[in-house]
Short mmCIF file of C-alpha atoms in Angstrom, two decimals:
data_model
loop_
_atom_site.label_atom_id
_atom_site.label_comp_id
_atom_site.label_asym_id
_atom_site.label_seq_id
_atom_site.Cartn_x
_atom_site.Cartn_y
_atom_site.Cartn_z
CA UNK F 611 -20.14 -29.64 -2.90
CA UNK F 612 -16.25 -30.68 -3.28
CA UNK F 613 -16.35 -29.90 -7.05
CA UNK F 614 -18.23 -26.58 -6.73
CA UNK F 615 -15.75 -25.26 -4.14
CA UNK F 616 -12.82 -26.87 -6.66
CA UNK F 617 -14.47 -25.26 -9.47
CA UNK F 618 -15.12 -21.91 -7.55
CA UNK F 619 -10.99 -21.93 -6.68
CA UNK F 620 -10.08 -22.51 -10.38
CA UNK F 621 -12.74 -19.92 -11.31
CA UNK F 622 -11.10 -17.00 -9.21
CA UNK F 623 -7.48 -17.99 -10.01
CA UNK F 624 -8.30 -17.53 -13.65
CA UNK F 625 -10.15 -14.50 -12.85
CA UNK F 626 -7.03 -13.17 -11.41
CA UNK F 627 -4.41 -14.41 -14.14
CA UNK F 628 -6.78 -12.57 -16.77
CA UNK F 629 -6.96 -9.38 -14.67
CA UNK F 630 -3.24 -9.91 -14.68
CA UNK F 631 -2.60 -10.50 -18.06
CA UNK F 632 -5.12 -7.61 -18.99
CA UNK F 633 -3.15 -5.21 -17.52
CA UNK F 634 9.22 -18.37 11.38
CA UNK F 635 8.26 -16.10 12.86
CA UNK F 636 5.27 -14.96 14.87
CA UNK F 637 6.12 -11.06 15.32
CA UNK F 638 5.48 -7.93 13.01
CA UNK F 639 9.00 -7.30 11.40
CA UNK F 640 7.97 -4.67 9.61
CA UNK F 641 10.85 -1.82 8.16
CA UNK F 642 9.77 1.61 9.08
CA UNK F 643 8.15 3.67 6.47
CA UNK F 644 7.71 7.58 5.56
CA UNK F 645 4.53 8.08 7.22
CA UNK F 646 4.22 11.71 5.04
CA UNK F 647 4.24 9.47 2.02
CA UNK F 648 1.38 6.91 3.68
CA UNK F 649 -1.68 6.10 1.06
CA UNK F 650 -4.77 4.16 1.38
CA UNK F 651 -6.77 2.37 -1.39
CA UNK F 652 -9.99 0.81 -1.75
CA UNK F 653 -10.03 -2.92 -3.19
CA UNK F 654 -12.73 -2.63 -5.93
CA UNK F 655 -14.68 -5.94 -6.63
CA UNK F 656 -14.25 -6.82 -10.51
CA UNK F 657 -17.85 -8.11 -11.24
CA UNK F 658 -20.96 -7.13 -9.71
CA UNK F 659 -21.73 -8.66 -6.36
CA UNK F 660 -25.02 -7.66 -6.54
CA UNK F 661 -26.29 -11.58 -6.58
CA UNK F 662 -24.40 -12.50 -3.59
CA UNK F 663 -25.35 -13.42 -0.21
CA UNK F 664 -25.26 -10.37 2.41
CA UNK F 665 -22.62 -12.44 4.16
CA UNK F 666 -19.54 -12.59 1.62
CA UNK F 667 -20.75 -8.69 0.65
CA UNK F 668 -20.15 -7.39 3.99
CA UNK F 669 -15.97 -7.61 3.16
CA UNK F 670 -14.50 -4.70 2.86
CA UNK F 671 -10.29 -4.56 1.71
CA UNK F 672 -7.77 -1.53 2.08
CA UNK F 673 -4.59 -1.46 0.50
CA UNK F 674 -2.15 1.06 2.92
CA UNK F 675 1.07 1.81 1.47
CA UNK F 676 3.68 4.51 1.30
CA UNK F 677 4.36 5.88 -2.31
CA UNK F 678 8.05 6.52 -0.69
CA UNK F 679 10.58 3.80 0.39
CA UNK F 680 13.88 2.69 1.20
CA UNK F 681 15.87 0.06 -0.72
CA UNK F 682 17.49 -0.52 2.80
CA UNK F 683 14.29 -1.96 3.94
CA UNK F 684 14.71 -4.52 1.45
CA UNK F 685 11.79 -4.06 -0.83
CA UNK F 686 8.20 -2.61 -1.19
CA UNK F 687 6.35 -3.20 1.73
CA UNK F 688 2.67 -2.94 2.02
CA UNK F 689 -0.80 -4.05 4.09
CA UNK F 690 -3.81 -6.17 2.95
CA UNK F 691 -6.12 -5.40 5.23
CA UNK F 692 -9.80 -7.51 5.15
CA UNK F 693 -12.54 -5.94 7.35
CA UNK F 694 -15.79 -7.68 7.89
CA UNK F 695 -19.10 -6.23 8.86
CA UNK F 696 -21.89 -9.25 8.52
CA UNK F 697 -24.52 -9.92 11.01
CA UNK F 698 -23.38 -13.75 11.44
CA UNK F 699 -20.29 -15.55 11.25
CA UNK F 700 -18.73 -17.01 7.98
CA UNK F 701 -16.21 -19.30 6.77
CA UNK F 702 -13.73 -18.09 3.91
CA UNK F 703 -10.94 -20.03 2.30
CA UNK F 704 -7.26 -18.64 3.43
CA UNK F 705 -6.96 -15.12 0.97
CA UNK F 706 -3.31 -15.26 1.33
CA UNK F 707 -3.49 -18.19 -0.90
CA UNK F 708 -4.68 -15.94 -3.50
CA UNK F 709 -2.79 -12.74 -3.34
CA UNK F 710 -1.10 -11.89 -6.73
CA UNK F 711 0.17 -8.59 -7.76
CA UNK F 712 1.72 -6.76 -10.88
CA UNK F 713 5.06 -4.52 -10.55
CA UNK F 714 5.92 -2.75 -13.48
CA UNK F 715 8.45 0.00 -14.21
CA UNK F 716 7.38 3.45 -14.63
CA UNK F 717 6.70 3.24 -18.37
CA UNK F 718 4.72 -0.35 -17.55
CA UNK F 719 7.19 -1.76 -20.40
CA UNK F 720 9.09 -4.28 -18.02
CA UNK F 721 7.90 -6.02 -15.29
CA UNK F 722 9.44 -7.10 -11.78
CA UNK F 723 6.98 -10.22 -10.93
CA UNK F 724 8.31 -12.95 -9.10
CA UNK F 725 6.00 -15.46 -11.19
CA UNK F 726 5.04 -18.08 -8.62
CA UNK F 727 1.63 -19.55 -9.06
CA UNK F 728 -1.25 -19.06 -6.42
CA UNK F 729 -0.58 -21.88 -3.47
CA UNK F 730 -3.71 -23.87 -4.55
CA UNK F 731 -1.94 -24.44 -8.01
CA UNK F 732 1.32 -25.41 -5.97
CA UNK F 733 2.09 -29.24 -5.99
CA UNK F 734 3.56 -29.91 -2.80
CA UNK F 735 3.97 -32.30 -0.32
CA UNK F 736 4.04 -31.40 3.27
CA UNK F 737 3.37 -27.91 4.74
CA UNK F 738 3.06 -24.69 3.23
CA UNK F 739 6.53 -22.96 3.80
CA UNK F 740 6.05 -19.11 4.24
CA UNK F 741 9.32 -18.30 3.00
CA UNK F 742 9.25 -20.44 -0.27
CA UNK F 743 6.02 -20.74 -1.69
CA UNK F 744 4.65 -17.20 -2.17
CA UNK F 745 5.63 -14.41 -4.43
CA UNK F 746 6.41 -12.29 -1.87
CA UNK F 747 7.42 -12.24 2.02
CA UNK F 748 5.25 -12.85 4.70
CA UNK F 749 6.37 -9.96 7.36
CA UNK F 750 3.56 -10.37 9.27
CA UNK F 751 0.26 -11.41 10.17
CA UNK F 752 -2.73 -9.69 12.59
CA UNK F 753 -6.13 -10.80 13.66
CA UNK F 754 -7.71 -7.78 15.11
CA UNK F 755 -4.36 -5.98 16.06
CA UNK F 756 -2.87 -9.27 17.23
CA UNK F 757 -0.08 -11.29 15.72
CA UNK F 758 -0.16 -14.28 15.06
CA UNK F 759 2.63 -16.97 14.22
CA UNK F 760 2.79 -16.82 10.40
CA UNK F 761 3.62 -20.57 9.95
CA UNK F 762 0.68 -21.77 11.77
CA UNK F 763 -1.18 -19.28 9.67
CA UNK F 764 -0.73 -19.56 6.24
CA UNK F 765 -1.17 -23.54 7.00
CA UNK F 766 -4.59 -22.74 7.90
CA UNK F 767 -7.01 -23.60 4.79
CA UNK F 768 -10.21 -21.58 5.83
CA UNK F 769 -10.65 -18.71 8.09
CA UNK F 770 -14.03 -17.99 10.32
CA UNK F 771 -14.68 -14.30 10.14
CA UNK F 772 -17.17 -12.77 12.95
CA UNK F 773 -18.63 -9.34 13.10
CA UNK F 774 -16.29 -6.44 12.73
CA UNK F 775 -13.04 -9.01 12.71
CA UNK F 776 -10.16 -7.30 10.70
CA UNK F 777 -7.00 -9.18 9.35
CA UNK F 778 -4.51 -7.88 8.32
CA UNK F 779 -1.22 -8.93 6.33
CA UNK F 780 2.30 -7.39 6.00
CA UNK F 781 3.87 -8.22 2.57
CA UNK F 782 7.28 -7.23 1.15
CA UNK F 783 7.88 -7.51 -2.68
CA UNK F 784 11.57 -8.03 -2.84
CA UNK F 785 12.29 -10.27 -5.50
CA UNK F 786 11.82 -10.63 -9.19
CA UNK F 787 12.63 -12.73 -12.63
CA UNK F 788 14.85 -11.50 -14.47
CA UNK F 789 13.54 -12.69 -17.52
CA UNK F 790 17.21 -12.27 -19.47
CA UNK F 791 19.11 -14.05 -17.18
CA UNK F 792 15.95 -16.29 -15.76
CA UNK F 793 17.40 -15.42 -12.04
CA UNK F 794 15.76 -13.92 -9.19
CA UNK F 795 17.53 -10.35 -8.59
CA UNK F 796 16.55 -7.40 -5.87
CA UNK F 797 13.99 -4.54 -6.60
CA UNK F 798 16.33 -1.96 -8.01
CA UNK F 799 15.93 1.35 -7.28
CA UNK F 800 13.11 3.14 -9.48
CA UNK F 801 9.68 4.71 -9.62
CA UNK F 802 7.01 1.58 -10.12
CA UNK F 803 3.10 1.20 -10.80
CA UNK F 804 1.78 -1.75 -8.38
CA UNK F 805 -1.35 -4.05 -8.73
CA UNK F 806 -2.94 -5.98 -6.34
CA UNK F 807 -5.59 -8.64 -6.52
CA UNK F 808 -7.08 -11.43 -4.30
CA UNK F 809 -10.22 -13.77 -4.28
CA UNK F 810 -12.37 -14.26 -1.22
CA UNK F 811 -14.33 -17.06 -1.61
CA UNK F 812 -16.92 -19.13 0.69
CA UNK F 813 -16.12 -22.09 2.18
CA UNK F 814 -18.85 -22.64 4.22
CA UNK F 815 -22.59 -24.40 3.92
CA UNK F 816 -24.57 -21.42 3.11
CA UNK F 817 -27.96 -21.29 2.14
CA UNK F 818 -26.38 -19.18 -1.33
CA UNK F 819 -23.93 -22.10 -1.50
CA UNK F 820 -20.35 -21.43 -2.42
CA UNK F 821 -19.45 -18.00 -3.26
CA UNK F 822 -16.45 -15.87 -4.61
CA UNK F 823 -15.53 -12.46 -5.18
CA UNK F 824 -12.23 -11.27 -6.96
CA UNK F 825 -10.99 -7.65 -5.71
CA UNK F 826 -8.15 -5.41 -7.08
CA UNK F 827 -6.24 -2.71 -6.35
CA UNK F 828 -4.64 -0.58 -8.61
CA UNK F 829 -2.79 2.77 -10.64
CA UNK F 830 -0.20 2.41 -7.27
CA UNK F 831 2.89 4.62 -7.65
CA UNK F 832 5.68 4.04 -5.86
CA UNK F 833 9.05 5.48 -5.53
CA UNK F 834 11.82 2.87 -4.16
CA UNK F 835 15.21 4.72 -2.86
CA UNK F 836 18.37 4.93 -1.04
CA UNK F 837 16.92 7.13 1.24
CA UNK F 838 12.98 7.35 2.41
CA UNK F 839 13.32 11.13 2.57
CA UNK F 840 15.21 12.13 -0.41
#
């Protein structure tokens, strides 16, 4: 069972570099945003799901986002949020752990990626450190319109997802490589197209036995600016 769930991890993380390639605190801190500009997207699963258990097929993922916002706040901010509508309970591996995105300028000719691996690819010793380890900051963290303390949480391996149990995470994109002078440098001003992928995969005992789905989001614009309403 260990090396099918191992296997199933490596699976999805490649499934995610190829889509990639191919194209503490426990409080909300998030900056405020032009609601006018607000836009929500459908994750889209890229294979078939068709042979999976009803359980891991009852997740549903919205991307919300506004297409207009400040440099003040201090990047792009944006919310994963994972719905789930099965009949019985189920045990998922932690999808923060496998959040990756693409942010590219305008004319998708240079790209603004932080470049840090997916946390199961991480060597490490001790915790997970929220502000450190991911491509992008943790602002904040809901379970069914409650936060929770983001430490704790992203040090949690699996999650145990009941009927209609929705969490939700607050992510900022503020950093990226510049690849000239190998540095990490601020999201400058501009007009970007954003990408978004994630796994969900089973970590339970299921009768289907370990299961994974890989979901993207994509063909984001967004416009980052001194001011929101300008």
């Amino acid at each position: 069972m260990k090396t099918t769930v191992q296997t199933l991890l490596l699976v999805s993380i490649l499934q995610m570099a190829q889509s990639i390639s191919a194209k503490d605190s426990d409080q909300i801190k998030c900056p405020k945003t032009n609601e006018s500009h607000m836009k929500t997207i459908s994750f889209f699963d890229l294979k078939s799901i068709d042979h999976l258990g009803k359980d891991i097929a009852a997740f549903s993922a919205m991307l919300n986002i506004a297409e207009v916002q400040a440099v003040s706040n201090g990047g792009i901010n944006l919310e994963l949020s994972l719905r789930y509508e099965g009949t019985d309970s189920i045990e998922i591996h932690n999808p923060l752990y496998f959040v990756q995105y693409i942010l590219a300028g305008s004319d998708k000719t240079q790209l603004f990626n932080n470049t840090k691996p997916p946390i199961p690819l991480i060597n490490r010793q001790g915790p997970i450190d929220p502000n450190i380890d991911f491509s992008f900051n943790i602002l904040g963290i809901q379970k069914n319109g409650e936060n929770q303390n983001i430490h704790e949480q992203v040090n949690v391996p699996t999650l145990t997802f009941n009927k209609s149990d929705r969490q939700s995470y607050f992510l900022q994109i503020s950093k990226y490589l510049n690849q000239r002078t190998r540095q990490p440098e601020d999201i400058p001003e501009g007009i970007y197209q954003l990408e978004v992928i994630f796994s969900i995969i089973n970590a339970g005992k299921g009768a289907n036995g370990p299961q994974s789905r890989t979901l993207k989001a994509q063909d984001i614009s967004i416009r980052l600016q001194k001011e929101s309403g300008n």
